[in-house]
Coordinates of C-alpha atoms and ligand atoms in Angstrom, one line a residue:
X867 CA 27.6 16.9 28.9
X868 CA 29.4 19.4 27.2
X869 CA 27.1 22.4 25.9
X870 CA 28.0 23.2 22.3
X871 CA 27.1 26.4 20.5
X872 CA 25.9 26.6 17.0
X873 CA 29.6 27.3 15.8
X874 CA 30.6 24.0 17.4
X875 CA 32.5 25.7 20.2
X876 CA 31.9 24.5 23.9
X877 CA 29.8 27.1 25.8
X878 CA 30.0 27.6 29.6
X879 CA 27.4 25.8 31.2
X880 CA 24.9 28.2 33.1
X881 CA 25.4 29.1 36.9
X882 CA 22.8 27.9 39.3
X883 CA 20.3 30.6 40.0
X884 CA 20.7 30.0 43.9
X885 CA 24.0 29.2 45.8
X886 CA 24.7 25.5 46.0
X887 CA 26.4 24.9 49.2
X888 CA 28.5 21.7 50.4
X889 CA 25.4 20.6 52.1
X890 CA 22.0 21.4 53.5
X891 CA 20.4 20.2 56.7
X892 CA 17.9 17.4 56.5
X893 CA 14.5 18.9 57.7
X894 CA 11.3 17.2 58.6
X895 CA 8.0 18.5 57.6
X896 CA 7.3 21.6 59.5
X897 CA 4.0 20.3 60.8
X898 CA 5.6 17.4 62.2
X899 CA 7.9 19.6 64.2
X900 CA 5.2 22.1 65.1
X901 CA 3.3 19.1 66.6
X902 CA 6.2 18.1 68.8
X903 CA 6.6 21.9 70.0
X904 CA 3.0 21.8 71.1
X905 CA 3.6 19.0 73.4
X906 CA 6.8 20.9 74.6
X907 CA 4.5 23.9 75.4
X908 CA 1.7 21.9 77.2
X909 CA 4.4 20.3 79.5
X910 CA 6.5 23.4 80.1
X911 CA 9.5 21.4 80.1
X912 CA 12.5 23.0 78.2
X913 CA 15.4 21.0 79.0
X914 CA 17.1 18.8 81.8
X915 CA 16.5 15.3 80.6
X916 CA 13.0 16.1 79.2
X917 CA 10.6 13.4 78.0
X918 CA 11.8 14.1 74.2
X919 CA 15.4 14.0 75.3
X920 CA 15.1 10.6 76.8
X921 CA 13.1 9.4 73.9
X922 CA 15.7 10.6 71.4
X923 CA 18.3 8.8 73.5
X924 CA 16.3 5.5 73.0
X925 CA 15.5 6.1 69.5
X926 CA 19.1 6.6 68.7
X927 CA 20.2 3.7 70.5
X928 CA 18.0 1.6 68.4
X929 CA 18.7 3.4 65.1
X930 CA 22.8 3.0 65.7
X931 CA 22.5 -0.5 67.5
X932 CA 24.3 0.6 70.6
X933 CA 23.5 0.0 74.3
X934 CA 24.5 3.2 75.8
X935 CA 24.4 6.9 74.5
X936 CA 24.4 10.2 76.3
X937 CA 23.2 13.0 74.4
X938 CA 25.1 16.5 74.7
X939 CA 25.0 19.8 73.5
X940 CA 27.3 19.4 70.6
X941 CA 30.0 17.2 69.3
X942 CA 32.8 19.4 70.5
X943 CA 31.3 19.1 74.2
X944 CA 31.0 15.1 73.6
X945 CA 34.7 15.3 72.8
X946 CA 35.6 17.2 75.9
X947 CA 33.2 15.1 78.2
X948 CA 34.8 11.8 76.8
X949 CA 38.4 13.0 77.4
X950 CA 37.2 13.9 81.2
X951 CA 35.4 10.8 82.0
X952 CA 38.2 8.6 80.7
X953 CA 40.7 10.6 82.7
X954 CA 43.3 11.2 79.9
X955 CA 46.4 12.7 81.1
X956 CA 49.7 14.0 79.5
X957 CA 50.0 13.4 75.7
X958 CA 47.3 12.2 73.3
X959 CA 48.0 11.0 69.9
X960 CA 45.8 12.5 67.3
X961 CA 45.5 13.5 63.5
X962 CA 46.1 17.1 62.3
X963 CA 43.6 16.5 59.3
X964 CA 40.5 17.1 61.4
X965 CA 38.2 19.8 62.6
X966 CA 39.7 22.0 65.3
X967 CA 37.2 20.5 67.6
X968 CA 39.1 17.3 68.0
X969 CA 42.2 19.1 69.1
X970 CA 41.1 22.2 70.7
X971 CA 39.2 19.9 73.2
X972 CA 42.1 18.2 74.1
X973 CA 43.7 21.8 75.0
X974 CA 40.3 22.4 77.0
X975 CA 41.2 19.5 79.0
X976 CA 44.7 20.4 79.6
X977 CA 46.1 17.7 77.5
X978 CA 48.8 18.0 75.0
X979 CA 48.1 17.0 71.3
X980 CA 50.9 15.0 69.6
X981 CA 50.2 14.9 65.9
X982 CA 50.8 11.7 63.9
X983 CA 50.7 11.3 60.4
X984 CA 47.7 9.8 58.4
X985 CA 47.2 7.1 56.1
X986 CA 47.5 8.6 52.4
X987 CA 44.6 6.6 51.1
X988 CA 42.0 6.4 53.9
X989 CA 43.2 9.9 55.3
X990 CA 42.8 8.4 58.9
X991 CA 45.5 8.0 61.5
X992 CA 48.5 5.7 60.4
X993 CA 49.1 3.2 63.1
X994 CA 52.9 3.0 62.1
X995 CA 53.0 6.9 63.0
X996 CA 50.9 6.3 66.1
X997 CA 53.5 3.7 67.3
X998 CA 56.4 6.1 66.6
X999 CA 54.7 8.9 68.5
X1000 CA 54.1 7.0 71.8
X1001 CA 56.2 8.4 74.9
X1002 CA 56.0 7.5 78.5
X1003 CA 53.4 10.4 78.9
X1004 CA 50.9 9.4 76.4
X1005 CA 47.7 8.3 78.0
X1006 CA 45.6 7.9 75.1
X1007 CA 44.9 7.8 70.9
X1008 CA 42.0 9.9 69.4
X1009 CA 41.3 8.9 66.0
X1010 CA 38.8 10.6 63.8
X1011 CA 36.7 8.7 61.2
X1012 CA 37.1 11.4 58.8
X1013 CA 34.4 11.6 56.2
X1014 CA 32.9 8.6 57.8
X1015 CA 35.9 6.5 56.6
X1016 CA 36.6 4.2 59.6
X1017 CA 40.2 4.4 61.3
X1018 CA 42.1 1.2 61.3
X1019 CA 40.3 0.0 64.5
X1020 CA 41.8 -3.4 64.4
X1021 CA 45.4 -2.2 64.6
X1022 CA 44.5 1.0 66.7
X1023 CA 43.0 -1.5 69.3
X1024 CA 46.1 -3.9 69.3
X1025 CA 48.5 -0.9 69.6
X1026 CA 46.4 0.4 72.6
X1027 CA 46.1 -2.9 74.4
X1028 CA 49.9 -3.5 74.0
X1029 CA 50.8 0.1 75.2
X1030 CA 48.0 0.4 77.7
X1031 CA 46.4 3.3 76.2
X1032 CA 42.8 4.6 76.0
X1033 CA 41.2 5.0 72.5
X1034 CA 38.6 7.7 72.0
X1035 CA 37.0 8.2 68.5
X1036 CA 35.8 11.2 67.1
X1037 CA 32.8 9.9 65.1
X1038 CA 31.3 13.2 64.0
X1039 CA 31.2 12.1 60.4
X1040 CA 30.5 8.6 61.2
X1041 CA 26.7 8.4 62.1
X1042 CA 25.7 5.0 61.2
X1043 CA 28.9 3.9 59.5
X1044 CA 29.5 0.1 59.8
X1045 CA 32.6 -2.1 59.1
X1046 CA 31.4 -5.7 58.0
X1047 CA 28.1 -5.0 59.7
X1048 CA 29.6 -4.1 62.9
X1049 CA 28.5 -0.4 64.1
X1050 CA 31.6 1.8 64.2
X1051 CA 30.9 2.9 67.6
X1052 CA 31.7 -0.5 69.1
X1053 CA 35.3 0.4 68.8
X1054 CA 37.3 2.2 71.4
X1055 CA 36.3 3.3 75.0
X1056 CA 34.0 5.8 73.7
X1057 CA 32.8 7.6 70.3
X1058 CA 31.8 11.1 70.0
X1059 CA 29.1 12.0 67.7
X1060 CA 28.0 15.4 66.3
X1061 CA 24.4 16.4 65.2
X1062 CA 25.2 20.0 64.0
X1063 CA 23.1 21.3 61.1
X1064 CA 25.7 20.3 58.7
X1065 CA 25.5 16.6 59.7
X1066 CA 23.7 13.8 58.0
X1067 CA 21.5 13.6 61.2
X1068 CA 21.0 16.8 62.8
X1069 CA 19.1 18.5 65.8
X1070 CA 20.6 21.9 64.8
X1071 CA 23.0 21.6 67.4
X1072 CA 23.7 18.5 69.3
X1073 CA 25.9 15.5 69.9
X1074 CA 26.3 12.2 71.7
X1075 CA 28.7 10.1 73.4
X1076 CA 28.4 6.2 72.8
X1077 CA 30.0 4.1 75.5
X1078 CA 30.0 0.3 76.2
X1079 CA 29.3 0.5 79.7
X1080 CA 26.2 1.5 81.8
X1081 CA 28.4 2.9 84.8
X1082 CA 30.3 4.9 82.4
X1083 CA 27.0 6.4 80.9
X1084 CA 26.0 7.3 84.3
X1085 CA 29.0 9.2 84.9
X1086 CA 28.9 11.1 81.6
X1087 CA 25.3 12.2 82.5
X1088 CA 26.5 13.8 85.7
X1089 CA 29.4 15.4 84.1
X1090 CA 27.0 16.8 81.4
X1091 CA 24.8 18.4 84.3
X1092 CA 27.3 20.4 86.0
X1093 CA 28.2 17.5 88.2
X1094 CA 24.7 17.1 90.0
X1095 CA 24.1 13.7 91.3
X1096 CA 20.8 15.0 93.2
X1097 CA 19.5 18.5 94.4
X1098 CA 22.3 18.9 97.0
X1099 CA 25.2 17.1 96.0
X1100 CA 27.6 18.0 93.1
X1101 CA 30.0 15.0 92.8
X1102 CA 32.3 15.9 89.5
X1103 CA 33.4 19.4 88.3
X1104 CA 31.1 19.0 85.4
X1105 CA 29.9 21.4 82.7
X1106 CA 26.5 22.3 81.1
X1107 CA 26.4 20.3 78.0
X1108 CA 22.7 19.4 78.1
X1109 CA 20.6 19.0 74.8
X1110 CA 17.2 20.8 75.2
X1111 CA 13.8 19.6 74.3
X1112 CA 13.6 21.8 71.0
X1113 CA 16.7 20.0 69.9
X1114 CA 15.5 16.7 70.9
X1115 CA 12.3 17.4 69.3
X1116 CA 13.9 18.2 65.8
X1117 CA 16.1 15.1 66.3
X1118 CA 13.2 12.7 66.6
X1119 CA 11.2 14.4 63.7
X1120 CA 14.5 13.7 61.7
X1121 CA 15.7 10.4 62.6
X1122 CA 13.1 8.6 60.4
X1123 CA 14.3 10.6 57.3
X1124 CA 17.9 9.4 57.5
X1125 CA 17.5 6.3 55.5
X1126 CA 16.0 7.7 52.4
X1127 CA 18.5 10.7 52.9
X1128 CA 21.4 8.0 52.4
X1129 CA 19.9 6.5 49.5
X1130 CA 19.5 9.8 47.8
X1131 CA 23.0 10.5 48.5
X1132 CA 24.1 7.1 47.1
X1133 CA 22.7 8.0 43.9
X1134 CA 24.3 11.5 43.9
X1135 CA 27.7 9.8 44.7
X1136 CA 27.1 7.3 41.9
X1137 CA 26.6 10.4 39.4
X1138 CA 29.8 12.0 40.7
X1139 CA 31.8 8.9 40.7
X1140 CA 30.7 7.8 37.2
X1141 CA 31.0 11.3 35.7
X1142 CA 34.3 12.5 37.3
X1143 CA 36.0 9.1 36.7
X1144 CA 37.8 9.8 33.4
X1145 CA 39.0 13.4 34.5
X1146 CA 42.9 13.5 34.7
X1147 CA 44.4 14.0 38.1
X1148 CA 41.0 14.0 39.8
X1149 CA 40.0 10.8 42.0
X1150 CA 37.1 10.1 44.1
X1151 CA 37.7 9.2 47.9
X1152 CA 36.7 5.6 47.4
X1153 CA 34.8 3.7 50.2
X1154 CA 36.1 0.1 51.0
X1155 CA 33.6 -2.6 50.0
X1156 CA 33.3 -3.7 53.5
X1157 CA 32.3 -0.3 54.8
X1158 CA 28.7 1.1 54.9
X1159 CA 29.9 4.9 55.1
X1160 CA 27.6 7.5 56.5
X1161 CA 27.5 9.5 53.3
X1162 CA 28.3 12.7 55.0
X1163 CA 30.6 14.1 52.3
X1164 CA 31.5 13.5 48.7
X1165 CA 35.3 14.2 48.5
X1166 CA 37.6 14.3 45.5
X1167 CA 41.2 14.6 45.2
X1168 CA 43.0 16.9 42.8
X1169 CA 46.6 16.1 42.1
X1170 CA 47.9 19.4 40.5
X1171 CA 50.7 17.7 39.0
X1172 CA 48.4 16.0 36.5
X1173 CA 45.3 17.8 36.6
X1174 CA 44.9 21.0 34.3
X1175 CA 43.8 22.8 37.6
X1176 CA 45.0 22.9 41.3
X1177 CA 42.6 22.0 44.0
X1178 CA 42.3 25.7 45.0
X1179 CA 41.8 26.9 41.3
X1180 CA 38.8 24.3 41.1
X1181 CA 37.5 25.7 44.4
X1182 CA 37.6 29.3 43.3
X1183 CA 36.3 28.6 39.6
X1184 CA 33.3 26.8 40.7
X1185 CA 32.3 29.9 42.7
X1186 CA 31.1 32.1 39.7
X1187 CA 28.7 29.3 39.0
X1188 CA 27.3 29.5 42.3
X1189 CA 28.8 26.3 43.6
X1190 CA 30.4 26.5 46.8
X1191 CA 32.5 23.3 47.7
X1192 CA 34.6 23.2 50.8
X1193 CA 38.2 22.3 51.4
X1194 CA 37.7 20.4 54.6
X1195 CA 39.9 20.3 56.5
X1196 CA 42.1 23.2 55.5
X1197 CA 44.4 24.4 57.3
X1198 CA 45.8 21.4 59.1
X1199 CA 45.2 21.9 62.9
X1200 CA 49.0 21.3 63.2
X1201 CA 49.3 24.7 61.2
X1202 CA 47.4 26.7 63.8
X1203 CA 49.4 29.4 65.4
X1204 CA 48.9 28.0 68.7
X1205 CA 49.9 24.2 67.8
X1206 CA 52.7 24.9 65.2
X1207 CA 55.5 25.1 67.7
X1208 CA 54.8 21.7 69.1
X1209 CA 57.8 19.3 68.0
X1210 CA 55.0 16.8 66.4
X1211 CA 53.7 19.8 64.3
X1212 CA 56.5 20.3 61.8
X1213 CA 55.7 19.4 58.2
X1214 CA 58.5 16.7 58.0
X1215 CA 56.6 14.7 60.6
X1216 CA 53.2 14.9 58.5
X1217 CA 54.0 14.6 54.9
X1218 CA 50.7 12.7 53.9
X1219 CA 48.5 15.1 55.9
X1220 CA 50.1 18.1 54.0
X1221 CA 49.5 16.4 50.7
X1222 CA 46.0 15.6 51.6
X1223 CA 45.1 19.1 52.9
X1224 CA 46.2 20.5 49.4
X1225 CA 44.3 18.0 47.3
X1226 CA 41.0 17.4 48.9
X1227 CA 37.5 19.1 47.8
X1228 CA 34.3 18.2 49.3
X1229 CA 31.6 18.9 46.6
X1230 CA 28.1 19.7 47.3
X1231 CA 26.5 16.7 48.6
X1232 CA 22.8 16.3 50.0
X1233 CA 19.7 14.8 48.9
X1234 CA 17.6 17.5 47.5
X1235 CA 20.5 18.5 45.2
X1236 CA 19.2 15.5 43.3
X1237 CA 21.1 13.7 40.5
X1238 CA 20.2 16.4 37.9
X1239 CA 21.9 18.9 40.2
X1240 CA 25.0 16.5 40.4
X1241 CA 24.9 16.2 36.9
X1242 CA 24.9 20.1 36.5
X1243 CA 28.0 20.4 38.8
X1244 CA 29.9 17.6 36.8
X1245 CA 29.1 19.7 33.5
X1246 CA 30.6 22.7 35.3
X1247 CA 33.9 20.5 36.3
X1248 CA 34.2 19.1 32.8
X1249 CA 34.1 22.6 31.4
X1250 CA 36.8 23.7 33.9
X1251 CA 38.8 20.7 32.8
X1252 CA 38.6 21.5 29.2
X1253 CA 40.3 25.0 29.7
Ligands
T4K1963 N1 34.6 16.5 64.9 C1 34.7 16.7 63.6 C2 35.3 15.9 62.8 C3 33.9 17.6 63.0 O1 33.9 17.9 61.8 C4 33.2 18.5 63.8 C5 32.2 19.7 63.2 C6 33.4 18.4 65.3 C7 34.1 17.3 65.8 C8 32.4 19.1 66.1 O2 31.2 18.9 66.3 P1 30.2 20.2 66.8 O3 30.7 20.7 67.9 O4 30.0 21.4 65.6 O5 28.9 19.6 66.8 C9 30.6 23.0 60.0 C10 30.2 22.8 61.4 O6 29.9 23.9 62.0 C11 30.9 21.8 62.1 O7 29.7 21.2 62.9 C12 31.4 20.7 61.5 N2 32.2 19.7 62.2 C13 32.3 21.2 60.2 C14 32.9 20.1 59.4 O8 31.4 22.0 59.3 P2 31.5 25.3 59.0 O9 32.4 26.2 59.2 O10 31.9 24.6 57.6 O11 30.1 25.4 58.8 P3 29.3 26.7 57.8 O12 28.2 27.4 58.7 O13 30.1 27.2 57.0 O14 28.3 25.5 57.0 C15 28.7 24.8 55.8 C16 27.5 25.0 54.7 O15 26.6 24.3 55.3 C17 27.1 26.4 54.5 O16 28.0 27.0 53.6 C18 25.9 26.3 54.1 C19 25.3 25.0 55.0 N3 24.4 25.2 56.0 C20 25.0 25.5 57.4 C21 24.3 25.5 58.3 C22 24.8 26.0 59.6 C23 23.0 25.4 55.9 O17 22.6 25.3 54.8 N4 22.3 25.3 57.0 C24 22.9 25.6 58.3 O18 22.2 25.9 59.2 O19 31.7 24.2 60.0

């Protein structure tokens, strides 16, 4: 709603009193967390597969409707372990439009990232570009369900089966995402999840690897604990990627709040999509009807050829109103100094990714913002659009 002065001139909406960030962590009632901490104090068991750790693994399996899940220290460790456990070698095809975590974890495992372009609408890996990037050295495809939007899992699965490649999904944004009622974690050899403070479901730091086979979970559990099989035998060159009891307690106290948070975010998404629909050159990243999205981000795209402001101008002009949107994932991983000389990193190979990275903006999106907060942000954007 435009604010109009007595003289009939449109006044600028008021700035927020407090900074409005792209997200805020979902937190339980402090008393529930303190009660869980008291148990930890009594047991004096802080890490290494504690009681709460195992309880959270079971609770997450139920919540996500998966059979095997290993908790780890963070989403980056989940990726690194998945790459190692599935013995990826040589070249791995992935997207440049992602967190550095996806690609840097490949480098940490001694693998060569090969960038393939994204679908201009879904912003996930383009199967045609994947096919074109396969060489005799390719061992795997790492897809990212960016913003909780599923990759084209059917076509990627077909390519992988035909070319004998492994598929690992980075599901850091896809907690609870489903396609036609099927959990997203059922696709590929493994899905890595992140439970960082900025994620829908968080344990402050944390993550998990979801796999289909009990034997693989058993193996991951050794890799995440320095390779120990028992007190005296170390069977793989593992790392310390354990989740501790304080994080597991936070996760357990938060998990039951996720569904209500998703409902609150759905209401906010509705406000944004309705209010911003008519703005020239601005489109909301649409979720296909057969997808139940995690609701981690609310993403708009600004086409500066049509819109009165560019994405970067909008991002800057929101700041004086105390609104801190984010340009995830700018810059592209293929533009990092240590990747840009890769043959696959050249801009001509990645036109859709280059367009997307200039256009996307993640608006503040968390339940406690409320519909009223989203309306205020829309007032500000309206004001910016009107000059
Ligand atoms: N794969 C993908 C596709 C990912 O996006 C990520 C991580 C990973 C893998 C790796 O997962 P982890 O290893 O991180 O578990 C954040 C997160 O640090 C990162 O986890 C996340 N993706 C990335 C998209 O976002 P920043 O640099 O944006 O975080 P920061 O500190 O600027 O936080 C953003 C806003 O959130 C702040 O402006 C305010 C708010 N915030 C943040 C924190 C940490 C809070 O209100 N409270 C907090 O405690 O990276």
